[in-house]
Amino acid sequence: MSDTDRDYDLVLWGATGFTGRLVAEHLADRYGDGALDWALAGRDANRLAAVRDSVTDRIDHGDADDADGDAMDGTTGDGDDNATVPDLLTGDAHDRASLDALAERTAVVCSTVGPYARHGSPLVAACVDAGTDYCDLSGELQWIRRMVDEHHDRARERGVRVVHACGFDSVPGDLGTLLLQSHAAETFGAPCSAVRALVSVRGGGFSGGTLASMVETAAAADRDRAVRRVLANPYALAPEGERGGPDTGPQRGVRRDPETREWTAPFVMAAINEPVVRRSNALLGYPWGREFGYRESLAVGRGVGGAAVAGALAAGQGLAAGALDVPPIRRALDRFVLPDSGEGPDRDAVEGGSFEMRLFGRGASADHPAGYAVEATVAGDRDPGYGSTSRMVAEAAVCLARGETDTPIEGGVSTPASGIGLPLVDRLEGAGVSFEVSAREGAER
Ligand SMILES: NC(=O)c1ccc[n+]([C@@H]2O[C@H](COP(=O)([O-])OP(=O)(O)OC[C@H]3O[C@@H](n4cnc5c(N)ncnc54)[C@H](OP(=O)(O)O)[C@@H]3O)[C@@H](O)[C@H]2O)c1
């Protein structure tokens, strides 16, 4: 629901956070020439002004003199007359009136304020009430499920797109699968019956906000049996009555990929990405079939070395997950060990990192009884968690603001593939995240 009567195309909520600042930089770099009416929002006007100053420097129009966020036309006088300096808006994640006021002024809210289970619910409610599209970086499965339960029907009726998981979780897997399956349908007239994804990551690290979100999820599971049930169900994000299927959940332990012969370890983000892809299939009306199977794994390498590293990674992840399940360890990590909010990997790690996700689909049909293979690759030339994530969520927000969506649903609590679709692939292609797809007859390599 892109609304041109609003003051802004897009408000970035959480612009002072580690990821929020990167999103602001991306928007300035790509759309700061006046292509977007936008505002930076958060709870602290001074910190917001500092972010705006650095963003304004990037678009080389140093007119950011409105630190208190009061009225300004958002247009600089020097340099490019069309360039827009973002306005500043303040509010608090727990002050509903401030969120209503914010949501009513913009066509889209892009939120990087997390942990979402702690800070995110009132904003989603405010956006649905205001008829404002929304996207975020949440990878918190239990919270997304809560938003589905509380808001999906109303958002759908009102034509409001609430699009969760617009970062590294879950854009590569979700849009990679959409692209692969669209290509299968075009080329062979039918989708692949199963897709598996192998992920390789270089560089990066974790920010305070991401680690706080992981701690938050572990604590919620500890407190609440219903949360544990949601986390344990591979179809937890499917519509009620459709929460079953062939998939049994993320990979456990070490495996060898049957085709590439690489050793693989469990991929920590599969816990959210796999249910997101299944929700996409459901919301799109099951174009990939009700028996569609999807799995993600971390690709480590071939040979004895690959097996050893995969084993070490699998064991390490098991230990880390086990530690988060123990309340005193969790509290100690939270207080003394984990980075603070606003902290994260340094610039070199963000800009020097990269990721690649290779998706392999296999299918067969009456016209192609020998089967067919479709493969897609999604890659980013920055670290996945922050450098590429900030591009993904920023471009998702721009798609929503421009009404660039290509899906059968008009609204609801959705996913990148079901709430935005292939237009996000097109936007990301121009923004440092590449997508490739190819197909061949015969399922054998
Ligand atoms: N899906 C993905 O791939 C992915 C990747 C990266 C991050 N994430 C998620 O994104 C979220 C943010 O991560 P991050 O590392 O950027 O976090 P962060 O640096 O801690 O930033 C959190 C932001 O939330 C704001 N905030 C906190 N409490 C608030 C309140 N009561 N009212 C208004 N604003 C409030 C902070 O404002 P102040 O500056 O005023 O404190 C800050 O702007 C996390 O949930 C993380 O898991 C997901």
XYZ file of C-alpha atoms and ligand atoms in Angstrom:
493
model
C 0.000 0.000 0.000
C 2.140 2.866 -1.221
C 0.489 6.141 -0.189
C 1.614 9.286 -1.979
C -0.283 11.575 0.413
C 2.163 10.836 3.180
C 5.046 13.147 4.144
C 7.596 10.429 3.469
C 8.109 7.477 1.192
C 10.106 5.742 3.866
C 11.033 6.126 7.536
C 14.051 4.203 8.827
C 13.248 3.285 12.446
C 16.392 2.478 14.458
C 18.786 4.559 12.385
C 21.177 4.929 15.348
C 21.777 1.176 15.715
C 24.662 -0.751 14.223
C 22.659 -2.058 11.275
C 20.418 1.002 11.071
C 23.411 3.233 10.360
C 24.467 0.955 7.488
C 20.925 1.056 6.075
C 20.968 4.868 6.265
C 24.291 4.940 4.411
C 22.970 2.661 1.692
C 19.838 4.773 1.224
C 21.959 7.923 1.054
C 24.378 6.383 -1.447
C 21.695 5.029 -3.726
C 18.723 7.368 -3.281
C 20.151 10.500 -1.647
C 19.973 12.349 -4.962
C 16.349 13.200 -4.316
C 14.872 9.907 -5.438
C 13.348 9.355 -2.011
C 11.542 11.433 0.601
C 12.815 9.826 3.740
C 13.365 10.329 7.443
C 15.604 8.805 10.086
C 13.808 7.847 13.271
C 14.814 6.683 16.729
C 14.590 7.618 20.368
C 17.481 10.049 20.674
C 17.485 13.244 18.591
C 21.178 13.973 19.142
C 22.316 10.532 18.068
C 19.988 10.712 15.081
C 21.507 14.058 14.117
C 24.981 12.500 14.211
C 23.835 9.738 11.864
C 22.271 12.310 9.571
C 25.518 14.294 9.527
C 27.515 11.292 8.369
C 24.851 10.375 5.839
C 24.731 13.939 4.566
C 28.503 13.922 4.142
C 28.185 10.859 1.946
C 25.831 12.627 -0.441
C 28.024 15.702 -0.224
C 25.381 18.229 0.721
C 26.327 19.334 4.228
C 23.112 21.104 5.169
C 22.182 18.978 8.164
C 21.531 21.793 10.647
C 18.252 20.661 12.111
C 19.365 18.486 14.991
C 16.105 18.693 16.933
C 14.088 17.180 14.133
C 11.757 20.142 13.740
C 10.232 21.094 10.436
C 12.503 21.302 7.435
C 11.815 20.757 3.790
C 14.462 18.086 3.507
C 16.078 19.701 0.489
C 19.607 21.089 0.515
C 20.558 24.327 -1.167
C 24.112 23.585 -2.267
C 25.253 21.141 -4.858
C 22.538 19.020 -6.411
C 19.254 20.851 -5.858
C 17.362 17.612 -5.885
C 19.346 15.961 -3.084
C 17.327 15.269 0.036
C 18.638 15.377 3.565
C 16.496 13.069 5.662
C 14.294 14.600 8.349
C 14.594 13.344 11.911
C 11.682 11.869 13.843
C 11.755 10.774 17.459
C 9.658 8.263 19.362
C 9.973 5.276 21.615
C 9.368 1.641 20.760
C 7.099 1.345 23.795
C 5.193 4.612 23.378
C 2.339 3.668 21.074
C 1.214 7.265 20.488
C 4.655 8.183 19.142
C 4.590 5.134 16.855
C 1.106 5.976 15.566
C 2.267 9.498 14.748
C 5.294 8.117 12.917
C 3.396 5.443 10.999
C 0.762 7.920 9.826
C 3.368 10.143 8.166
C 4.998 7.605 5.889
C 4.142 5.047 3.224
C 6.674 2.550 4.617
C 8.478 1.929 7.900
C 11.752 0.010 7.734
C 12.616 -1.167 11.248
C 16.047 -2.151 12.544
C 15.038 -1.895 16.218
C 15.551 -5.278 17.841
C 15.360 -7.663 19.557
C 11.971 -7.535 17.906
C 10.273 -9.699 20.519
C 11.308 -7.062 23.054
C 10.788 -3.858 21.076
C 8.931 -4.642 17.859
C 5.273 -5.507 18.489
C 3.731 -2.031 19.058
C 5.231 -0.738 15.813
C 3.757 -3.558 13.724
C 0.340 -2.862 15.298
C 0.732 0.872 14.611
C 1.625 0.220 10.959
C -1.334 -2.101 10.404
C -3.667 0.465 12.000
C -2.229 3.325 9.956
C -2.294 1.394 6.667
C 1.491 1.678 6.432
C 3.669 -0.983 4.814
C 6.442 -2.336 7.007
C 9.633 -4.379 6.675
C 12.288 -5.496 9.128
C 15.276 -7.711 9.861
C 13.646 -10.036 12.300
C 14.926 -13.578 12.382
C 13.031 -14.315 15.604
C 10.765 -17.161 14.577
C 8.522 -17.105 17.625
C 7.933 -13.373 17.290
C 7.152 -13.541 13.581
C 4.649 -16.275 14.391
C 3.096 -13.974 17.005
C 2.783 -11.220 14.403
C 1.163 -13.726 12.007
C -1.342 -14.739 14.689
C -2.126 -11.187 15.759
C -2.041 -9.228 12.513
C -2.145 -11.331 9.353
C -5.889 -11.309 8.782
C -6.324 -7.627 9.494
C -3.257 -6.622 7.462
C -4.580 -8.649 4.534
C -8.021 -7.036 4.765
C -6.459 -3.591 4.890
C -3.964 -4.292 2.094
C -0.979 -3.630 4.363
C 2.231 -5.504 3.600
C 4.138 -6.521 6.727
C 7.320 -8.162 5.446
C 9.578 -9.793 8.025
C 13.032 -11.340 7.574
C 14.335 -8.941 4.928
C 18.028 -9.415 5.818
C 20.498 -12.255 5.287
C 17.807 -14.162 7.018
C 15.895 -14.796 4.902
C 16.335 -12.973 1.579
C 18.919 -15.217 -0.171
C 17.068 -18.473 0.531
C 13.592 -17.053 0.043
C 14.224 -15.049 -3.133
C 16.730 -17.623 -4.418
C 14.015 -20.275 -4.193
C 11.442 -17.989 -5.812
C 13.806 -17.259 -8.698
C 14.738 -20.917 -9.111
C 11.126 -22.070 -9.053
C 9.977 -19.341 -11.428
C 12.701 -20.441 -13.844
C 11.676 -24.095 -13.463
C 8.058 -23.215 -14.225
C 9.060 -21.138 -17.272
C 11.512 -23.708 -18.633
C 9.848 -27.015 -17.800
C 6.270 -26.035 -17.050
C 6.518 -27.343 -13.492
C 8.409 -26.499 -10.296
C 11.153 -28.480 -8.607
C 9.856 -30.802 -5.934
C 12.732 -30.033 -3.589
C 15.418 -27.388 -3.207
C 18.499 -27.540 -1.042
C 20.775 -24.591 -0.398
C 24.491 -24.602 0.410
C 25.779 -21.458 2.104
C 29.380 -20.193 2.206
C 30.265 -17.161 4.289
C 33.488 -15.154 4.512
C 34.180 -12.498 7.146
C 31.738 -10.551 9.256
C 30.753 -11.375 12.800
C 27.893 -10.564 15.129
C 26.575 -7.259 16.447
C 25.239 -6.637 19.937
C 21.698 -6.470 18.586
C 21.904 -9.827 16.804
C 23.357 -11.585 19.822
C 20.754 -9.942 22.063
C 18.068 -11.315 19.733
C 19.509 -14.836 20.003
C 19.605 -14.551 23.802
C 16.033 -13.212 23.762
C 14.817 -16.213 21.745
C 16.579 -18.692 24.057
C 15.090 -16.977 27.115
C 11.586 -17.011 25.610
C 11.913 -20.738 24.863
C 13.074 -21.327 28.407
C 10.077 -19.476 29.872
C 7.309 -20.655 27.608
C 6.399 -24.121 26.357
C 4.287 -22.661 23.541
C 7.418 -20.894 22.217
C 9.332 -24.178 22.350
C 6.589 -25.816 20.299
C 6.769 -23.058 17.692
C 10.557 -23.300 17.460
C 10.354 -27.074 17.045
C 7.837 -27.021 14.171
C 9.416 -26.714 10.694
C 6.043 -25.407 9.454
C 5.477 -22.967 12.327
C 4.958 -20.044 9.945
C 2.488 -21.796 7.655
C -1.186 -20.860 8.002
C -3.177 -22.602 10.712
C -4.323 -26.044 9.597
C -1.403 -26.308 7.149
C 1.428 -26.750 9.634
C 2.743 -30.071 8.415
C 4.651 -31.498 5.464
C 7.597 -33.610 4.408
C 10.384 -31.509 5.979
C 11.650 -32.554 9.377
C 13.626 -29.431 10.308
C 17.162 -28.096 9.956
C 20.126 -30.385 9.365
C 21.735 -31.868 12.450
C 25.302 -33.105 12.490
C 27.694 -33.444 9.582
C 26.645 -34.595 6.118
C 28.162 -34.900 2.692
C 26.293 -33.187 -0.101
C 25.217 -35.945 -2.505
C 26.042 -33.908 -5.562
C 28.905 -31.498 -4.880
C 30.596 -33.960 -2.452
C 31.263 -31.070 -0.047
C 31.014 -31.670 3.667
C 28.256 -29.663 5.288
C 27.457 -28.550 8.821
C 24.195 -27.225 10.267
C 23.563 -23.610 9.220
C 22.463 -21.553 12.198
C 20.060 -19.363 10.166
C 18.255 -22.403 8.699
C 16.036 -22.393 11.783
C 14.353 -19.226 10.514
C 15.062 -19.369 6.778
C 13.461 -22.763 6.182
C 10.108 -21.868 7.835
C 10.131 -18.535 5.969
C 10.485 -20.319 2.600
C 7.628 -22.662 3.581
C 5.448 -19.657 4.473
C 6.247 -18.142 1.080
C 5.084 -21.309 -0.655
C 1.864 -21.283 1.395
C 1.067 -17.582 0.905
C 1.765 -17.819 -2.818
C -0.858 -20.592 -2.999
C 1.537 -23.589 -3.060
C 2.948 -23.071 -6.570
C 5.832 -25.378 -5.537
C 3.445 -28.078 -4.315
C 2.316 -29.114 -0.859
C 5.057 -31.746 -0.739
C 7.796 -29.235 -1.550
C 10.960 -29.817 0.478
C 13.514 -27.162 1.448
C 16.761 -27.388 3.416
C 19.787 -25.145 4.044
C 23.265 -26.273 5.116
C 26.637 -24.634 5.619
C 29.089 -25.788 2.934
C 32.530 -26.347 4.394
C 34.734 -28.096 1.851
C 35.808 -31.422 0.399
C 38.199 -34.061 1.681
C 39.381 -34.885 5.153
C 39.927 -31.210 5.983
C 36.335 -30.385 5.065
C 35.037 -33.217 7.195
C 37.105 -32.076 10.179
C 35.971 -28.463 9.914
C 32.335 -29.493 9.453
C 32.599 -31.684 12.555
C 34.126 -28.888 14.597
C 31.470 -26.410 13.433
C 28.633 -28.805 14.194
C 30.027 -29.484 17.658
C 30.677 -25.776 18.318
C 27.154 -24.785 17.313
C 25.740 -27.514 19.524
C 27.758 -26.236 22.468
C 26.768 -22.601 21.838
C 23.086 -23.500 21.572
C 23.392 -25.599 24.724
C 25.033 -22.697 26.580
C 22.216 -20.318 25.584
C 19.742 -22.805 27.024
C 21.267 -22.468 30.511
C 19.852 -19.351 32.217
C 22.903 -18.397 34.359
C 25.256 -18.766 31.370
C 22.823 -16.766 29.252
C 22.658 -13.986 31.835
C 26.443 -13.907 32.235
C 26.957 -13.758 28.460
C 24.405 -10.972 28.178
C 25.973 -8.887 30.959
C 29.691 -9.424 30.605
C 30.655 -10.992 27.289
C 28.430 -9.980 24.393
C 29.025 -6.688 22.582
C 26.736 -3.788 23.552
C 23.895 -2.444 21.460
C 25.342 -0.330 18.653
C 28.544 -2.388 18.467
C 29.427 -4.883 15.751
C 32.125 -6.026 13.352
C 34.539 -3.335 12.145
C 34.389 -1.724 8.686
C 37.063 -3.980 7.249
C 35.156 -7.076 8.312
C 31.899 -5.713 6.877
C 33.361 -4.499 3.589
C 35.867 -7.340 3.166
C 33.361 -10.121 3.795
C 31.183 -11.930 1.303
C 28.652 -14.728 1.008
C 27.378 -17.164 -1.571
C 24.290 -19.337 -1.463
C 23.957 -22.060 -4.103
C 20.471 -23.513 -4.494
C 19.887 -26.842 -6.203
C 16.416 -27.817 -7.379
C 15.348 -31.115 -8.861
C 12.059 -32.071 -10.469
C 10.348 -34.264 -13.025
C 7.075 -34.054 -14.938
C 5.107 -35.962 -17.557
C 6.826 -33.897 -20.267
C 10.240 -34.382 -18.658
C 10.200 -37.894 -17.228
C 14.018 -38.024 -17.035
C 13.846 -35.056 -14.721
C 15.435 -31.622 -14.752
C 17.782 -29.600 -12.646
C 17.594 -25.886 -11.886
C 20.332 -24.095 -9.985
C 20.498 -20.578 -8.615
C 23.281 -18.623 -6.955
C 22.821 -15.607 -4.708
C 26.011 -13.763 -3.762
C 27.020 -10.577 -1.996
C 30.356 -8.788 -1.954
C 30.049 -7.639 1.653
C 29.655 -9.607 4.843
C 26.214 -11.202 4.913
C 25.043 -10.135 8.381
C 25.509 -6.382 8.012
C 27.025 -5.209 4.720
C 24.656 -7.251 2.563
C 21.795 -7.292 5.071
C 21.603 -3.500 5.136
C 21.313 -3.442 1.340
C 18.620 -6.115 1.384
C 16.323 -4.444 3.891
C 16.860 -0.983 2.382
C 15.933 -2.237 -1.095
C 12.945 -4.138 0.312
C 11.701 -0.884 1.815
C 12.209 0.960 -1.464
C 10.252 -1.735 -3.342
C 7.369 -1.283 -0.901
C 7.561 2.506 -1.110
C 7.437 2.379 -4.913
C 4.690 -0.233 -4.994
C 7.103 -2.611 -6.762
C 5.569 -5.892 -5.700
C 4.683 -8.847 -7.858
C 2.819 -11.403 -5.789
C -0.752 -12.682 -5.640
C -1.255 -11.303 -2.130
C -2.290 -7.703 -1.555
C -1.370 -7.614 2.107
C -0.733 -9.635 5.240
C 2.158 -10.725 7.432
C 4.450 -12.096 4.782
C 7.959 -12.908 3.632
C 10.270 -11.318 1.041
C 9.154 -13.752 -1.699
C 5.432 -13.558 -0.909
C 5.246 -9.896 0.137
C 7.491 -8.349 -2.527
C 8.702 -11.035 -4.944
C 10.983 -10.748 -7.967
C 11.099 -6.908 -8.059
C 13.373 -7.179 -5.013
C 15.730 -9.377 -7.048
C 15.888 -6.630 -9.683
C 16.622 -3.920 -7.120
C 19.272 -5.978 -5.339
C 20.997 -6.769 -8.632
C 21.878 -3.088 -8.847
C 22.896 -2.911 -5.224
C 25.701 -5.420 -4.747
C 23.724 -8.646 -4.369
C 23.734 -10.829 -7.490
C 21.310 -13.560 -8.589
C 21.968 -16.145 -11.296
C 19.854 -19.051 -12.443
C 20.354 -21.866 -14.965
C 18.507 -25.055 -15.963
C 19.222 -28.326 -17.706
C 17.373 -31.490 -18.727
C 18.138 -34.578 -16.676
C 18.493 -34.670 -12.940
C 21.977 -36.206 -13.050
C 25.024 -34.005 -13.091
N 18.089 -10.812 9.661
C 19.368 -10.491 9.613
O 20.069 -10.977 8.773
C 19.884 -9.492 10.606
C 21.128 -8.913 10.431
C 21.536 -7.918 11.316
C 20.718 -7.560 12.383
N 19.524 -8.188 12.540
C 18.627 -7.824 13.641
O 18.418 -6.432 13.615
C 18.211 -5.963 14.930
C 19.150 -4.787 15.180
O 20.474 -5.243 15.265
P 21.644 -4.200 15.563
O 22.867 -4.970 15.794
O 21.647 -3.116 14.564
O 21.131 -3.637 16.974
P 21.608 -2.386 17.808
O 22.908 -1.851 17.305
O 21.509 -2.793 19.223
O 20.497 -1.286 17.483
C 19.247 -1.338 18.081
C 18.466 -0.093 17.722
O 17.247 -0.150 18.451
C 17.059 1.104 19.088
N 16.231 0.970 20.274
C 16.414 0.153 21.335
N 15.420 0.345 22.238
C 14.606 1.285 21.707
C 13.411 1.919 22.158
N 12.851 1.623 23.335
N 12.833 2.830 21.349
C 13.380 3.146 20.151
N 14.513 2.597 19.687
C 15.111 1.685 20.455
C 18.457 1.575 19.417
O 18.407 2.965 19.700
P 19.581 3.723 20.521
O 20.684 3.941 19.534
O 18.927 4.970 20.957
O 20.000 2.820 21.638
C 19.147 1.219 18.119
O 18.860 2.195 17.139
C 18.447 -7.154 15.856
O 17.209 -7.693 16.220
C 19.209 -8.125 14.999
O 18.994 -9.476 15.361
C 19.099 -9.139 11.688
